[in-house]
Amino acid sequence: MKNLLKRYDLLFTILVFLLMIPAEHNEWFSTFEDQFVSIRHILRNSYGDPEKTRFPYEKIAIVVQDDAFFKDYGSFPLRRDDIGKIAENVSALGAKVVMVDILFDFASSYGEDPKIAERLKKAGNTIVVSIVAFEKGKFKKVIYPVETIHKATTTAYSNHQKLGTMLNRLRIYPDVGEIYGEWPIAVKTAAMYLGVEPKIKNGFLILGDLKIKLDQFNDFRIDYPYVKPGVTYISRDPFVGLSGMDILELDLDDESETEEYKALLKDKIVFIGDTSEISQDYFDTAIGKVYGVEALASEVATLLKGAPLRSATTFTEIVVAMIFLLLLITSNFLSDPRPRALASVGLFVGYFAFCALSYIYLDLVFSMSYVFLAGILGFTAINIYLFIEERKQKSFITDAFGQYLSPDVIEALVEDPDKLSLGGERREMTAFFSDVQGFSTISESLTPDELVALLNKYLTAMCDIISHHNGTIDKFEGDAIIAFWGAPLTQPDHAKLCCYASIDMQKALVKLREEWMKEGLPMVLVRMGVNSGPMVVGNMGSQTRMDYTIMGDAVNLAARLEGANKFYKNFSMISEFTYKQAADFIDVRELDTIRVVGKNEPITVYDLIDRKNETSGKMAELVPIYNKGLQLYKERNFKEAIPVFESALKLIAQDGPSLTYIERCQGFIENPPPIDWDGVFTHTQKG
């Protein structure tokens, strides 16, 4: 819980998702949401059930006054008497309901109101539009047609309340229905067609046996029908639209002429409306631009099939949003940014697919823009946080290890910090210890400035070689260097790399000694101890100060071997454990089988000479002679061994191991070892 409270990105993401609950409920981003509705509706009309998405042309027709009509008519607008004649003719042809989508809120300048009123009254099944007026969001009044027309026909309001920029829903005002008996034209038309009275109860619009679920705004979603390829508007479908001029000029007494139109209009709801460009009576919808009369027809069609498209409940929306939130947070716990991004993209694509399939096949409408917006903000916040943390981690790695790791290792750790264990872990590794022989004496013979200069030059050269072989420098203790291989990166050849570094350091010291001797500085000889084995590596220390270091018995043995060089007047000692792993890469000679201080188990140690098959000069001649002497020593032939070691000294006068064995053989001649002597030499001092 404490860790969660520290993740401000997660808290921000959770807060954004919580804010999206009221935002979705109140439709704060409906303009953006409309675009997602449009995409899904087009997919539904293209891939959904054709029977569900088609226009019910067997129930609804539209008589239009389009541009061609007005060209033939010769004037604009249409005279009211002619509007009445069209309505009267449509009714006479058998239309069950005639809906006139024209507002008559002012008196005719030509005194035509009595004529149209008479025609509408004669038709008997007509509806004309009224308007509901609001002031500051509150209902004020109903604007009816002029009284003459109002008395002759039924009225219903044609207000279209947009949420966003598209007309995708029809809003019902229950108070207007209760007080004035006024309903939206689509509702009133459908009710007249069904022969019922509309009513609202418990959030449902009830039309006889039809129960239409309304949303929190008392809206229902308009299910705009599929438009056939090549047909721009519903009214231009030959099965839906009829020319107003044909109806206006129709001779009702000519049965041969009327028979065709009766077949097209009988028992249908017929809309009369203007679809000319000059009228500008069109709306943006989920399927594109739709004329007002077409929108009304689509609303009625939607009601007659029970308004199948329904908004998901607020509870369902919250549950889905919380699942999305949980998956978003979970996917962003992936450490690698590429899988993390792919998982997040997959989540967004999956949510779109879920919403699209629900819309197409289940008629269930989930809000997409709110979850998408919250998801994008959350994804951005989380990834900014992870980016900052990653930069911090990379800076930590660079700062913490940059001084004692090779650039290649640093780069690998920065690319994949998981390779660095920030706790302790047990690994098979190789430890390296080195120390300058007689450093106290050297330091006493130099001024402080000279000592610092010599030490810096020495440590720099040694560290460069360690870094070159991808080693990790643990620490410096004065002139001593502690390093290791096998962490933080896994290095299967850790033993070989350490041995190569030790060889190169001894070779580099040869050149450094030549330079220092020319400068009159003391001789610098360095003893090195190497051991391989299981070690614990990781950040160790207090909560305020930690070091990336190694510990364990294998580490202690490497330190003992560095000191044990002193007993053999030698400078590079490796254990049998290191030799077993690096034998194919190095030249050695066996030094001894010993017990170091603090250990009971004997180990065989070796003098590290050079890379495999690269030993040259006098050392190459010395090794077989030395090995012969060592074999005689193991066989207790101490007297015979001495001259062999002495012959080795003729090649290299100061060969430490040969000198050591001559001294040891002389001691055993005077004081022979016990009969059960196993050849193991026990050191009683650390060196």
mmCIF file with all atom_site columns, C-alpha atoms in Angstrom, residues 436 458 461-462 465 502-516 523-528:
data_model
loop_
_atom_site.group_PDB
_atom_site.id
_atom_site.type_symbol
_atom_site.label_atom_id
_atom_site.label_alt_id
_atom_site.label_comp_id
_atom_site.label_asym_id
_atom_site.label_entity_id
_atom_site.label_seq_id
_atom_site.pdbx_PDB_ins_code
_atom_site.Cartn_x
_atom_site.Cartn_y
_atom_site.Cartn_z
_atom_site.occupancy
_atom_site.B_iso_or_equiv
_atom_site.pdbx_formal_charge
_atom_site.auth_seq_id
_atom_site.auth_comp_id
_atom_site.auth_asym_id
_atom_site.auth_atom_id
_atom_site.pdbx_PDB_model_num
ATOM 1  C CA . VAL A 1 436 ? 51.763 -4.186  -3.615  1.00 0.00 ? 436 VAL A CA 1
ATOM 2  C CA . TYR A 1 458 ? 49.519 2.177   -10.895 1.00 0.00 ? 458 TYR A CA 1
ATOM 3  C CA . ALA A 1 461 ? 46.759 1.115   -15.372 1.00 0.00 ? 461 ALA A CA 1
ATOM 4  C CA . MET A 1 462 ? 45.470 -1.880  -13.420 1.00 0.00 ? 462 MET A CA 1
ATOM 5  C CA . ILE A 1 465 ? 43.035 -3.668  -17.763 1.00 0.00 ? 465 ILE A CA 1
ATOM 6  C CA . SER A 1 502 ? 45.974 -10.906 -14.197 1.00 0.00 ? 502 SER A CA 1
ATOM 7  C CA . ILE A 1 503 ? 48.445 -11.862 -16.938 1.00 0.00 ? 503 ILE A CA 1
ATOM 8  C CA . ASP A 1 504 ? 48.075 -8.485  -18.654 1.00 0.00 ? 504 ASP A CA 1
ATOM 9  C CA . MET A 1 505 ? 48.486 -6.613  -15.368 1.00 0.00 ? 505 MET A CA 1
ATOM 10 C CA . GLN A 1 506 ? 51.758 -8.392  -14.611 1.00 0.00 ? 506 GLN A CA 1
ATOM 11 C CA . LYS A 1 507 ? 52.995 -7.606  -18.126 1.00 0.00 ? 507 LYS A CA 1
ATOM 12 C CA . ALA A 1 508 ? 51.952 -3.958  -17.769 1.00 0.00 ? 508 ALA A CA 1
ATOM 13 C CA . LEU A 1 509 ? 53.872 -3.775  -14.473 1.00 0.00 ? 509 LEU A CA 1
ATOM 14 C CA . VAL A 1 510 ? 57.069 -4.800  -16.261 1.00 0.00 ? 510 VAL A CA 1
ATOM 15 C CA . LYS A 1 511 ? 56.876 -1.662  -18.410 1.00 0.00 ? 511 LYS A CA 1
ATOM 16 C CA . LEU A 1 512 ? 55.802 0.516   -15.484 1.00 0.00 ? 512 LEU A CA 1
ATOM 17 C CA . ARG A 1 513 ? 58.755 -0.655  -13.421 1.00 0.00 ? 513 ARG A CA 1
ATOM 18 C CA . GLU A 1 514 ? 61.118 0.319   -16.222 1.00 0.00 ? 514 GLU A CA 1
ATOM 19 C CA . GLU A 1 515 ? 59.613 3.830   -16.263 1.00 0.00 ? 515 GLU A CA 1
ATOM 20 C CA . TRP A 1 516 ? 59.699 4.165   -12.486 1.00 0.00 ? 516 TRP A CA 1
ATOM 21 C CA . MET A 1 523 ? 60.664 -1.288  -7.460  1.00 0.00 ? 523 MET A CA 1
ATOM 22 C CA . VAL A 1 524 ? 56.930 -2.094  -7.449  1.00 0.00 ? 524 VAL A CA 1
ATOM 23 C CA . LEU A 1 525 ? 56.037 -5.793  -7.314  1.00 0.00 ? 525 LEU A CA 1
ATOM 24 C CA . VAL A 1 526 ? 52.398 -6.888  -7.020  1.00 0.00 ? 526 VAL A CA 1
ATOM 25 C CA . ARG A 1 527 ? 51.030 -10.145 -5.631  1.00 0.00 ? 527 ARG A CA 1
ATOM 26 C CA . MET A 1 528 ? 47.737 -11.402 -7.061  1.00 0.00 ? 528 MET A CA 1
#
